Short mmCIF file of C-alpha atoms in Angstrom, two decimals:
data_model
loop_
_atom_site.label_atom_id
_atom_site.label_comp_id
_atom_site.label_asym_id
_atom_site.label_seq_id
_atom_site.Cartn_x
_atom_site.Cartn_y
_atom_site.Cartn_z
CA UNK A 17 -1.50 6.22 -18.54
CA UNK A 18 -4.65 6.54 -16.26
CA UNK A 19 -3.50 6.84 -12.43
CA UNK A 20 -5.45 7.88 -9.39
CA UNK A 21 -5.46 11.11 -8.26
CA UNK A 22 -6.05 12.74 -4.66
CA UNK A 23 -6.97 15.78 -3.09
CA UNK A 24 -5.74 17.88 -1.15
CA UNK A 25 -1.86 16.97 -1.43
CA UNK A 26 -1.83 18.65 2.13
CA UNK A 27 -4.45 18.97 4.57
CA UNK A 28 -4.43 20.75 8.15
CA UNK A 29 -7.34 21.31 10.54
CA UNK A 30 -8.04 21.29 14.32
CA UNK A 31 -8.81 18.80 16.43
CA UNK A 32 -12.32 17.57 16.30
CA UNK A 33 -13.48 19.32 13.22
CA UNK A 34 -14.35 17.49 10.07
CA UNK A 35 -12.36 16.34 7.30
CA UNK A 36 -13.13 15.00 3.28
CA UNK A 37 -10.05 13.77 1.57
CA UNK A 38 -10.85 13.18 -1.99
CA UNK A 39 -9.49 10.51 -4.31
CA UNK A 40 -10.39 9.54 -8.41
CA UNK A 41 -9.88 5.93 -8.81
CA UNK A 42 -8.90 4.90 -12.53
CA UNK A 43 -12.26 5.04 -14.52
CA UNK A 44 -13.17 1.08 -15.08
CA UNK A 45 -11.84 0.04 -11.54
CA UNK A 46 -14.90 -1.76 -9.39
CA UNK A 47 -12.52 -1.43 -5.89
CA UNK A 48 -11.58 0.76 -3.84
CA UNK A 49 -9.53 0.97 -0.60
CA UNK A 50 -8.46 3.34 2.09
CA UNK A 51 -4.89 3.04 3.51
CA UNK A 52 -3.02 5.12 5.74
CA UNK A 53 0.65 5.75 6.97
CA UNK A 54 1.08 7.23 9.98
CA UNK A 55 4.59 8.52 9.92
CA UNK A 56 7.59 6.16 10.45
CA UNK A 57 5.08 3.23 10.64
CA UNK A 58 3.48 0.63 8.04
CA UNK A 59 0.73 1.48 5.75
CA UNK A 60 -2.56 0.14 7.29
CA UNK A 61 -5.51 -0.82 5.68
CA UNK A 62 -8.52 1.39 6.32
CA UNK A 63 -11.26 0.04 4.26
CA UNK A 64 -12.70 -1.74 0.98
CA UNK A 65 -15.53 -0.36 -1.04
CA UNK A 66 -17.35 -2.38 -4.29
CA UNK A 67 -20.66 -2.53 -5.71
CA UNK A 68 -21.55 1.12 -3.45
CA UNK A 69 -20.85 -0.63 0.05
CA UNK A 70 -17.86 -1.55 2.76
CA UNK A 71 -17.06 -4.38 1.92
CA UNK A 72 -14.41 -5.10 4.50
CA UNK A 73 -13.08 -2.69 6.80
CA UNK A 74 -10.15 -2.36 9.85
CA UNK A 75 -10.87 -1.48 13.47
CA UNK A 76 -8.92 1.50 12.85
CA UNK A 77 -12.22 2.17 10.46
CA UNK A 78 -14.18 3.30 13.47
CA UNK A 79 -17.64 5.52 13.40
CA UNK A 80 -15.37 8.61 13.16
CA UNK A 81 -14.64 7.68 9.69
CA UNK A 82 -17.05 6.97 6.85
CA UNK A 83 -16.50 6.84 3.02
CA UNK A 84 -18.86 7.37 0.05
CA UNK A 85 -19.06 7.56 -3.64
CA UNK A 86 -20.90 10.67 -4.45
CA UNK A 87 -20.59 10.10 -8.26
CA UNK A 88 -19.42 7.85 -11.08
CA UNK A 89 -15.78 9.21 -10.40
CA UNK A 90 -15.07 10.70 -7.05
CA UNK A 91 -14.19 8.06 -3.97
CA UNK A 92 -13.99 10.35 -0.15
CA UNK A 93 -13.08 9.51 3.02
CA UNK A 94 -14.73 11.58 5.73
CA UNK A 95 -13.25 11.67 9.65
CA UNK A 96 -16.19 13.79 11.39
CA UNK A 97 -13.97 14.52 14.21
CA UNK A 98 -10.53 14.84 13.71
CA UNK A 99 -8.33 13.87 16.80
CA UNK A 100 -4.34 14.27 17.11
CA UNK A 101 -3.81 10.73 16.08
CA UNK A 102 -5.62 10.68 12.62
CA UNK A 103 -2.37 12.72 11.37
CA UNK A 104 -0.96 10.67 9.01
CA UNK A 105 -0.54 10.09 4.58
CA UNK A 106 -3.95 8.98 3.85
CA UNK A 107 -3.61 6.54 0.36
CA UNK A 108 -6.29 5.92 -1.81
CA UNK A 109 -6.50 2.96 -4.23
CA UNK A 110 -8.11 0.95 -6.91
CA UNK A 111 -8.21 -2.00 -8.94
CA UNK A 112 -9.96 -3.19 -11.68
CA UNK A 113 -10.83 -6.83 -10.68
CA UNK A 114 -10.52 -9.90 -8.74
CA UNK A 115 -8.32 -10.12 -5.92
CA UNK A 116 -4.66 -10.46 -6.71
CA UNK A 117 -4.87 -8.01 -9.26
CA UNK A 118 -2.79 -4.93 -8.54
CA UNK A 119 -3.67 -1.89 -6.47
CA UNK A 120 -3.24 1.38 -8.31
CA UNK A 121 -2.49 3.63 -5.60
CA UNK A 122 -2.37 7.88 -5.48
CA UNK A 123 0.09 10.26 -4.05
CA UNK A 124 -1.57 10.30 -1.03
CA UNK A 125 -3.20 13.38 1.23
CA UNK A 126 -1.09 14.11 4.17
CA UNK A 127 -3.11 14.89 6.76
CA UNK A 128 -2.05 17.13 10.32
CA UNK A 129 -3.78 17.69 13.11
CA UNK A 130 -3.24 20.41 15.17
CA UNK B 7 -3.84 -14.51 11.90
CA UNK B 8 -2.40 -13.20 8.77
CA UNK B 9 1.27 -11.42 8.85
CA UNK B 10 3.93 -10.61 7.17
CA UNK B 11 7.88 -9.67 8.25
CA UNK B 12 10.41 -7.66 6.54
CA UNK B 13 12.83 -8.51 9.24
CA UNK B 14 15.52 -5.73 7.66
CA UNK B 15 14.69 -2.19 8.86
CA UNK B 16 17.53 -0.38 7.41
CA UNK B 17 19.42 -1.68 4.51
CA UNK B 18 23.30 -0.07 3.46
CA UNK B 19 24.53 -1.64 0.13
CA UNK B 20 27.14 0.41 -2.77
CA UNK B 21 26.24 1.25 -5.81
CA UNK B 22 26.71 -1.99 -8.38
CA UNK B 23 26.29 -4.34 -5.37
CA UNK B 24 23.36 -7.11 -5.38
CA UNK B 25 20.58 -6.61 -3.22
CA UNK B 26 18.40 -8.74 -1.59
CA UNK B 27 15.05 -7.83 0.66
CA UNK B 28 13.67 -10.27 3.13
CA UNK B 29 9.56 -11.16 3.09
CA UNK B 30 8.24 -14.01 5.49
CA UNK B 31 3.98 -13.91 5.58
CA UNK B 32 2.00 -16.31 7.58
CA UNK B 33 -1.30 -17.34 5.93
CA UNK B 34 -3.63 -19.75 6.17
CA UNK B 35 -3.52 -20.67 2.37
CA UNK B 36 -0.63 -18.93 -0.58
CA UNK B 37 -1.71 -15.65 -0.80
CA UNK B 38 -1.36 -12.95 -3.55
CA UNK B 39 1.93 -11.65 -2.96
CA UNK B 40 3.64 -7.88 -4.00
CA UNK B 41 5.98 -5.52 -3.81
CA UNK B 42 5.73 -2.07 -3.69
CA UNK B 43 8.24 0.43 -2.92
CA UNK B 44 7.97 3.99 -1.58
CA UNK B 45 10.39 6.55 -2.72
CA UNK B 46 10.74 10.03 -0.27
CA UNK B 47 7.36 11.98 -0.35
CA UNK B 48 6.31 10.16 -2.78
CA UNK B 49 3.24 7.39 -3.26
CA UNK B 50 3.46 3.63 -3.52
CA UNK B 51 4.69 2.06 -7.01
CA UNK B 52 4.06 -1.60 -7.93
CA UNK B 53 7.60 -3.56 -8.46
CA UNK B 54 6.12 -6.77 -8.94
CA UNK B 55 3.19 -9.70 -7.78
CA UNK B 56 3.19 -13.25 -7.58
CA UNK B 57 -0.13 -14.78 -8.15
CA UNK B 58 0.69 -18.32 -9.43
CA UNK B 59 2.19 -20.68 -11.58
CA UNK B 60 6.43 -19.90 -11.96
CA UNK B 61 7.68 -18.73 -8.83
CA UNK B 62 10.53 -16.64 -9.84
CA UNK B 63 8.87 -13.36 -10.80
CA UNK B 64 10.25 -10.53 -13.01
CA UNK B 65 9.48 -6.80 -12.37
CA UNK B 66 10.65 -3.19 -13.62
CA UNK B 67 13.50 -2.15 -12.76
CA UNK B 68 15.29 -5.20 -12.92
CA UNK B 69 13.91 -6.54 -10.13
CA UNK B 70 12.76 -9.88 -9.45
CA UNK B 71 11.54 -12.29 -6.29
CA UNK B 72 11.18 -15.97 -5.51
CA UNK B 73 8.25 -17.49 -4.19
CA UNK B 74 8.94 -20.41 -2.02
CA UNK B 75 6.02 -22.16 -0.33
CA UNK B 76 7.86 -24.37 1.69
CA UNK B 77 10.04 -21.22 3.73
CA UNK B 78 6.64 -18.78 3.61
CA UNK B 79 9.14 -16.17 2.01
CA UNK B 80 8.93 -14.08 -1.03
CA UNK B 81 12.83 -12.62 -1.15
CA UNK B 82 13.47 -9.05 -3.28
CA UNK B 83 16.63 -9.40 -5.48
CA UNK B 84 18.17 -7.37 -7.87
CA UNK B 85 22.31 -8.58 -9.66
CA UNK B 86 23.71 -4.52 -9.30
CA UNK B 87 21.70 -1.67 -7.41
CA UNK B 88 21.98 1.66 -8.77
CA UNK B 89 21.48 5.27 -6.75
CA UNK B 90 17.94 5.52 -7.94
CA UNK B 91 16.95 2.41 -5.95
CA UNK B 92 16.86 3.85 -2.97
CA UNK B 93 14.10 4.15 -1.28
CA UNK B 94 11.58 1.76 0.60
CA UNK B 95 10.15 -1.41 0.01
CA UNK B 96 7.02 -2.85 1.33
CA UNK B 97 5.97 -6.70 0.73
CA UNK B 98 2.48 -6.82 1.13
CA UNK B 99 -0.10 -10.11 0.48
CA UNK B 100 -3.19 -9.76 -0.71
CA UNK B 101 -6.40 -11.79 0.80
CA UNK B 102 -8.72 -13.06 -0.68
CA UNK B 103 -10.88 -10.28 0.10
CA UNK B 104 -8.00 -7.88 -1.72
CA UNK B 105 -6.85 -5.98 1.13
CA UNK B 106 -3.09 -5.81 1.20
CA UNK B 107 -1.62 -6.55 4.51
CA UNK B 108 1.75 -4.56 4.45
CA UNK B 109 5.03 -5.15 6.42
CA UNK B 110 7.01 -2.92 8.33
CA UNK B 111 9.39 -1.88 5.06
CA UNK B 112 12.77 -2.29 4.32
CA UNK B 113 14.73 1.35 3.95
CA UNK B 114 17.08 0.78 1.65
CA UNK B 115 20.29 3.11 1.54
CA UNK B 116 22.67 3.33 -1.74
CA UNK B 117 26.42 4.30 -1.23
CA UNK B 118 28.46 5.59 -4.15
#
Protein backbone atom coordinates (compact mmCIF):
# COMPACT_ATOMS: atom_id res chain seq x y z
CA UNK A 1 0.00 0.00 0.00
CA UNK A 2 1.64 3.38 -1.06
CA UNK A 3 2.16 5.67 2.18
CA UNK A 4 4.23 8.79 2.63
CA UNK A 5 7.43 8.68 3.81
CA UNK A 6 9.72 11.32 5.76
CA UNK A 7 13.10 12.10 6.46
CA UNK A 8 14.99 12.32 8.93
CA UNK A 9 12.89 10.31 11.66
CA UNK A 10 15.02 12.57 14.08
CA UNK A 11 16.52 15.79 13.52
CA UNK A 12 18.75 18.04 15.97
CA UNK A 13 20.55 21.30 15.19
CA UNK A 14 21.35 24.65 16.90
CA UNK A 15 19.59 27.49 17.16
CA UNK A 16 19.51 29.65 14.13
CA UNK A 17 21.02 27.31 11.66
CA UNK A 18 19.08 25.86 8.80
CA UNK A 19 16.94 22.98 8.52
CA UNK A 20 15.29 20.65 5.30
CA UNK A 21 12.91 18.03 6.51
CA UNK A 22 12.05 15.85 3.66
CA UNK A 23 8.75 14.13 2.91
CA UNK A 24 7.47 11.68 -0.40
CA UNK A 25 3.87 12.21 -0.81
CA UNK A 26 2.00 9.09 -2.43
CA UNK A 27 2.86 9.27 -6.24
CA UNK A 28 -0.65 10.55 -7.92
CA UNK A 29 -1.48 12.95 -4.92
CA UNK A 30 -1.87 16.83 -6.33
CA UNK A 31 -1.74 18.21 -2.32
CA UNK A 32 0.34 18.64 0.00
CA UNK A 33 0.40 20.02 3.58
CA UNK A 34 2.73 20.83 6.40
CA UNK A 35 1.56 20.12 10.00
CA UNK A 36 3.28 20.23 13.14
CA UNK A 37 2.92 19.04 16.86
CA UNK A 38 4.66 20.72 19.23
CA UNK A 39 4.77 18.39 22.16
CA UNK A 40 1.71 17.94 24.46
CA UNK A 41 -0.24 20.34 22.13
CA UNK A 42 -2.58 19.96 18.90
CA UNK A 43 -1.29 19.37 15.51
CA UNK A 44 -1.28 22.76 13.64
CA UNK A 45 -1.53 23.36 10.20
CA UNK A 46 1.59 24.79 8.57
CA UNK A 47 0.84 25.05 4.97
CA UNK A 48 -0.90 23.80 1.60
CA UNK A 49 0.96 23.30 -1.61
CA UNK A 50 -0.89 22.35 -5.31
CA UNK A 51 -0.22 23.04 -8.78
CA UNK A 52 3.83 24.16 -7.55
CA UNK A 53 2.53 27.08 -5.18
CA UNK A 54 1.17 27.90 -1.36
CA UNK A 55 -1.87 27.69 -1.69
CA UNK A 56 -2.95 28.52 1.82
CA UNK A 57 -0.75 28.87 4.63
CA UNK A 58 -0.86 29.59 8.80
CA UNK A 59 0.76 32.56 10.54
CA UNK A 60 2.84 30.10 12.18
CA UNK A 61 4.12 29.78 8.26
CA UNK A 62 6.26 32.85 8.70
CA UNK A 63 9.41 33.95 6.29
CA UNK A 64 11.56 31.59 8.43
CA UNK A 65 9.92 28.77 6.78
CA UNK A 66 9.54 28.04 3.08
CA UNK A 67 8.65 24.78 1.20
CA UNK A 68 9.40 23.54 -2.35
CA UNK A 69 9.06 20.69 -4.68
CA UNK A 70 12.42 20.07 -6.11
CA UNK A 71 11.19 17.08 -8.24
CA UNK A 72 8.26 14.94 -9.36
CA UNK A 73 8.53 13.11 -5.88
CA UNK A 74 10.23 14.89 -3.08
CA UNK A 75 7.97 17.67 -0.97
CA UNK A 76 10.66 19.86 1.84
CA UNK A 77 10.08 22.11 4.31
CA UNK A 78 12.98 24.49 4.96
CA UNK A 79 13.21 26.75 8.49
CA UNK A 80 16.39 29.03 7.55
CA UNK A 81 16.83 29.83 11.10
CA UNK A 82 15.99 27.51 13.55
CA UNK A 83 14.88 29.05 16.98
CA UNK A 84 14.06 27.04 20.36
CA UNK A 85 10.42 27.05 19.60
CA UNK A 86 10.39 25.31 16.09
CA UNK A 87 11.10 21.96 18.23
CA UNK A 88 8.36 19.98 17.60
CA UNK A 89 6.99 16.46 15.19
CA UNK A 90 6.89 18.05 11.90
CA UNK A 91 3.94 15.88 9.69
CA UNK A 92 3.85 15.81 6.19
CA UNK A 93 0.75 14.93 4.10
CA UNK A 94 -1.05 14.31 0.91
CA UNK A 95 -4.10 13.68 -0.85
CA UNK A 96 -5.11 12.84 -4.05
CA UNK A 97 -8.09 15.21 -4.72
CA UNK A 98 -10.76 17.53 -3.80
CA UNK A 99 -11.21 18.63 -0.42
CA UNK A 100 -12.78 16.15 1.93
CA UNK A 101 -10.82 13.50 0.63
CA UNK A 102 -8.47 12.00 3.19
CA UNK A 103 -5.02 13.16 4.21
CA UNK A 104 -2.39 10.47 3.97
CA UNK A 105 -0.07 11.50 6.54
CA UNK A 106 3.89 10.22 7.39
CA UNK A 107 5.58 9.28 10.55
CA UNK A 108 6.61 12.53 11.06
CA UNK A 109 10.36 14.23 11.62
CA UNK A 110 10.86 15.19 15.15
CA UNK A 111 12.63 18.06 15.24
CA UNK A 112 14.96 19.60 18.55
CA UNK A 113 16.47 22.54 18.95
CA UNK A 114 19.17 23.02 21.04
CA UNK B 1 -13.88 31.61 13.05
CA UNK B 2 -13.60 27.96 12.51
CA UNK B 3 -13.06 25.51 15.73
CA UNK B 4 -13.39 22.52 16.95
CA UNK B 5 -13.57 20.96 20.85
CA UNK B 6 -12.74 17.65 22.14
CA UNK B 7 -13.86 18.73 25.52
CA UNK B 8 -12.34 15.19 27.13
CA UNK B 9 -8.58 15.48 27.75
CA UNK B 10 -8.00 12.26 29.41
CA UNK B 11 -10.26 9.38 28.96
CA UNK B 12 -10.12 5.98 31.63
CA UNK B 13 -12.50 3.19 30.36
CA UNK B 14 -11.85 -1.12 31.01
CA UNK B 15 -11.27 -3.29 28.61
CA UNK B 16 -14.85 -4.56 26.93
CA UNK B 17 -16.45 -1.24 28.03
CA UNK B 18 -18.14 1.18 25.28
CA UNK B 19 -16.47 4.21 24.46
CA UNK B 20 -17.52 7.32 23.38
CA UNK B 21 -15.28 10.59 22.23
CA UNK B 22 -16.75 14.03 22.24
CA UNK B 23 -16.31 16.48 18.85
CA UNK B 24 -18.19 19.95 18.79
CA UNK B 25 -16.76 22.26 15.52
CA UNK B 26 -18.07 25.64 14.77
CA UNK B 27 -18.27 26.43 11.03
CA UNK B 28 -19.77 28.61 8.95
CA UNK B 29 -21.27 25.85 6.63
CA UNK B 30 -21.00 21.45 7.41
CA UNK B 31 -17.63 20.84 6.96
CA UNK B 32 -15.65 17.65 6.01
CA UNK B 33 -15.35 15.95 9.16
CA UNK B 34 -12.52 13.04 10.48
CA UNK B 35 -11.00 11.22 12.81
CA UNK B 36 -7.67 10.37 13.24
CA UNK B 37 -5.99 8.86 16.07
CA UNK B 38 -2.35 8.96 17.22
CA UNK B 39 -0.88 5.97 18.85
CA UNK B 40 2.66 6.63 21.14
CA UNK B 41 5.52 7.77 18.75
CA UNK B 42 3.75 6.99 16.19
CA UNK B 43 2.04 9.11 13.04
CA UNK B 44 -1.59 9.95 12.46
CA UNK B 45 -4.00 7.04 11.09
CA UNK B 46 -7.39 7.78 9.46
CA UNK B 47 -10.41 6.09 11.62
CA UNK B 48 -13.03 7.49 9.65
CA UNK B 49 -14.68 10.88 7.58
CA UNK B 50 -17.97 12.14 7.13
CA UNK B 51 -18.47 13.94 3.94
CA UNK B 52 -22.25 13.59 3.25
CA UNK B 53 -25.27 11.83 2.77
CA UNK B 54 -25.91 9.02 6.00
CA UNK B 55 -24.71 10.46 9.04
CA UNK B 56 -23.79 7.49 11.01
CA UNK B 57 -20.35 6.60 9.66
CA UNK B 58 -18.48 3.26 9.87
CA UNK B 59 -14.64 3.02 10.24
CA UNK B 60 -11.82 0.28 10.99
CA UNK B 61 -11.60 -0.89 13.91
CA UNK B 62 -15.04 -1.03 14.73
CA UNK B 63 -15.42 2.32 15.10
CA UNK B 64 -18.09 4.50 14.07
CA UNK B 65 -19.47 8.39 14.61
CA UNK B 66 -22.68 10.34 14.21
CA UNK B 67 -22.98 13.42 12.46
CA UNK B 68 -25.59 15.65 13.83
CA UNK B 69 -26.06 19.09 12.27
CA UNK B 70 -28.38 20.37 14.57
CA UNK B 71 -25.78 19.84 18.00
CA UNK B 72 -22.46 20.80 15.65
CA UNK B 73 -21.05 17.40 17.08
CA UNK B 74 -19.50 14.47 15.42
CA UNK B 75 -19.36 11.84 18.65
CA UNK B 76 -16.55 8.72 18.45
CA UNK B 77 -18.21 5.40 19.56
CA UNK B 78 -17.17 2.08 19.67
CA UNK B 79 -19.87 -1.17 21.65
CA UNK B 80 -16.44 -2.89 23.63
CA UNK B 81 -12.84 -1.22 23.63
CA UNK B 82 -10.03 -3.47 23.56
CA UNK B 83 -6.17 -2.73 24.95
CA UNK B 84 -5.03 -1.85 21.50
CA UNK B 85 -7.31 1.21 21.41
CA UNK B 86 -5.47 3.15 23.36
CA UNK B 87 -4.06 5.86 22.24
CA UNK B 88 -5.22 9.43 21.01
CA UNK B 89 -7.84 10.71 19.03
CA UNK B 90 -8.01 13.87 17.12
CA UNK B 91 -11.38 15.15 15.33
CA UNK B 92 -10.35 17.37 12.81
CA UNK B 93 -12.74 19.26 9.87
CA UNK B 94 -11.63 19.87 6.78
CA UNK B 95 -12.30 23.40 4.83
CA UNK B 96 -13.00 23.87 1.92
CA UNK B 97 -9.61 24.78 1.14
CA UNK B 98 -8.54 21.06 2.69
CA UNK B 99 -6.66 22.11 5.61
CA UNK B 100 -7.67 20.09 8.63
CA UNK B 101 -8.29 22.13 11.64
CA UNK B 102 -7.48 19.67 14.57
CA UNK B 103 -8.74 19.65 18.24
CA UNK B 104 -6.96 19.40 21.29
CA UNK B 105 -7.24 15.24 21.37
CA UNK B 106 -8.79 12.97 23.52
CA UNK B 107 -6.05 10.50 25.42
CA UNK B 108 -7.68 7.61 25.80
CA UNK B 109 -6.51 5.09 28.63
CA UNK B 110 -7.56 1.17 28.57
CA UNK B 111 -7.74 -0.73 31.98
CA UNK B 112 -7.63 -4.52 32.05
Amino acid sequence: EPEVTQTPSHQVTQMGQEVILRCVPISNHLYFYWYRQILGQKVEFLVSFYNNEISEKSEIFDDQFSVERPDGSNFTLKIRSTKLEDSAMYFCASRKGLAGTEQFFGPGTRLTVL
Amino acid sequence: AQSVTQPDIHITVSEGASLELRCNYSYGATPYLFWYVQSPGQGLQLLLKYFSGDTLVQGIKGFEAEFKRSQSSFNLRKPSVHWSDAAEYFCAPSSNTGKLIFGQGTTLQVKP
